[in-house]
Amino acid sequence: MKIPSAAHELKCYHTWMGADGIARTRVKKNAVVTLEDARENSILVNSFFVDEKFPLLIDSRGIQSISREARAFFTANGRDTNTIAFAILIDSAVSKVVGNFFLGINKPAVSTKLFLDEKEALQWLRNL
């Protein structure tokens, strides 16, 4: 995922709204994501459209770790979010197995799917 010059740079993320109406966030390489980082990125993502819902593509390939609190926060349960779906890019079949297990335990409030391929993830988001 190429990061455009207009992307917002946060401690653990580069985040932007695509011209296609799909928000994108790319985790920085070796990021250790805390609850504070999760909140910071979510505030930014929700600021893209105040009165309109949109999908979010998350490139998590390269993340070092994410705290339990941040994972729970990202499920969007019990909080306001402008996102209608999360497509999460991962980097291996093993990550997909682990990720699907996590999604089974921590059910997100919006449709969420894991992908190894960015084009497939974008197609899924466009077809919602």
Coordinates of C-alpha atoms in Angstrom, one line a residue:
M1 CA 0.0 0.0 0.0
K2 CA 1.6 3.2 -1.1
I3 CA 1.3 6.1 1.3
P4 CA 0.3 9.4 -0.4
S5 CA 2.0 12.7 0.6
A6 CA -1.4 13.9 2.0
A7 CA -1.5 11.1 4.5
H8 CA -1.6 12.0 8.2
E9 CA 1.3 10.6 10.1
L10 CA 0.7 9.5 13.7
K11 CA 2.9 7.6 16.1
C12 CA 2.0 4.2 14.8
Y13 CA 0.1 4.9 11.6
H14 CA -0.2 6.7 8.3
T15 CA -3.9 7.4 7.7
W16 CA -5.8 9.0 4.8
M17 CA -9.1 9.1 2.9
G18 CA -8.9 7.7 -0.6
A19 CA -10.5 9.4 -3.6
D20 CA -12.7 6.3 -3.8
G21 CA -14.3 7.0 -0.4
I22 CA -12.4 4.2 1.3
A23 CA -10.3 5.3 4.3
R24 CA -6.9 3.7 4.6
T25 CA -4.6 3.2 7.5
R26 CA -1.2 1.6 7.4
V27 CA 0.6 0.5 10.5
K28 CA 4.2 1.6 10.7
K29 CA 6.8 -1.2 10.6
N30 CA 7.5 -2.7 14.0
A31 CA 4.8 -0.6 15.6
V32 CA 3.8 -1.4 19.2
V33 CA 0.2 -0.3 19.3
T34 CA -1.3 0.8 22.6
L35 CA -4.8 1.9 23.5
E36 CA -3.7 5.5 23.2
D37 CA -2.5 4.9 19.7
A38 CA -5.7 3.1 18.8
R39 CA -7.8 6.0 20.1
E40 CA -5.7 8.6 18.3
N41 CA -6.1 6.8 14.9
S42 CA -9.8 6.2 15.4
I43 CA -10.4 9.9 16.1
L44 CA -8.6 10.8 12.9
V45 CA -10.5 8.2 10.8
N46 CA -13.9 9.3 12.2
S47 CA -13.0 12.9 11.3
F48 CA -12.9 12.2 7.5
F49 CA -16.7 12.3 7.2
V50 CA -18.9 13.5 10.1
D51 CA -22.3 12.5 8.7
E52 CA -21.4 9.7 6.3
K53 CA -20.4 6.1 6.9
F54 CA -17.4 4.6 4.9
P55 CA -15.3 1.5 4.8
L56 CA -11.7 1.2 6.2
L57 CA -8.8 -0.7 4.7
I58 CA -6.2 -1.5 7.4
D59 CA -2.7 -2.6 6.4
S60 CA -1.4 -4.4 9.5
R61 CA 1.5 -6.1 7.7
G62 CA 4.6 -5.2 9.7
I63 CA 3.0 -4.5 13.1
Q64 CA 5.1 -5.8 16.0
S65 CA 2.3 -6.0 18.6
I66 CA -1.0 -4.6 19.7
S67 CA -2.2 -4.5 23.3
R68 CA -5.3 -6.3 24.5
E69 CA -7.0 -3.0 25.2
A70 CA -6.2 -1.7 21.7
R71 CA -7.6 -4.9 20.2
A72 CA -10.8 -4.5 22.2
F73 CA -11.1 -0.9 21.3
F74 CA -10.7 -1.6 17.6
T75 CA -13.8 -3.9 17.6
A76 CA -15.8 -0.7 17.8
N77 CA -18.2 -2.3 20.3
G78 CA -19.8 0.3 22.5
R79 CA -18.4 3.3 20.8
D80 CA -19.3 5.6 17.9
T81 CA -17.7 4.9 14.6
N82 CA -18.3 6.2 11.1
T83 CA -16.9 3.0 9.5
I84 CA -19.2 0.4 8.0
A85 CA -16.6 -2.3 7.5
F86 CA -12.9 -3.2 8.2
A87 CA -10.8 -5.1 5.6
I88 CA -7.5 -6.0 7.3
L89 CA -4.4 -6.8 5.3
I90 CA -2.2 -9.5 6.8
D91 CA 1.1 -11.0 5.7
S92 CA 0.7 -14.8 6.0
A93 CA -1.7 -17.7 6.2
V94 CA -0.7 -18.2 9.8
S95 CA -1.7 -14.6 10.6
K96 CA -5.0 -15.3 8.9
V97 CA -5.7 -18.3 11.2
V98 CA -4.7 -16.3 14.3
G99 CA -6.7 -13.3 13.1
N100 CA -9.8 -15.3 12.4
F101 CA -9.6 -16.9 15.9
F102 CA -9.3 -13.4 17.4
L103 CA -12.3 -12.2 15.4
G104 CA -14.3 -15.1 16.6
I105 CA -13.6 -14.1 20.2
N106 CA -13.7 -10.3 19.8
K107 CA -16.6 -9.9 17.5
P108 CA -16.3 -6.4 15.8
A109 CA -19.4 -4.2 15.6
V110 CA -19.0 -3.9 11.9
S111 CA -18.3 -6.4 9.1
T112 CA -14.6 -7.4 9.2
K113 CA -12.6 -9.7 7.0
L114 CA -8.9 -10.6 6.7
F115 CA -7.1 -10.5 3.4
L116 CA -3.7 -11.5 2.1
D117 CA -4.3 -9.5 -1.2
E118 CA -4.9 -5.7 -1.2
K119 CA -6.9 -5.8 -4.5
E120 CA -9.3 -8.5 -3.1
A121 CA -9.7 -6.4 0.1
L122 CA -10.6 -3.3 -1.9
Q123 CA -13.0 -5.2 -4.1
W124 CA -14.8 -6.6 -1.0
L125 CA -15.1 -3.1 0.5
R126 CA -16.4 -1.6 -2.8
N127 CA -19.1 -4.3 -3.0
L128 CA -20.6 -3.7 0.5

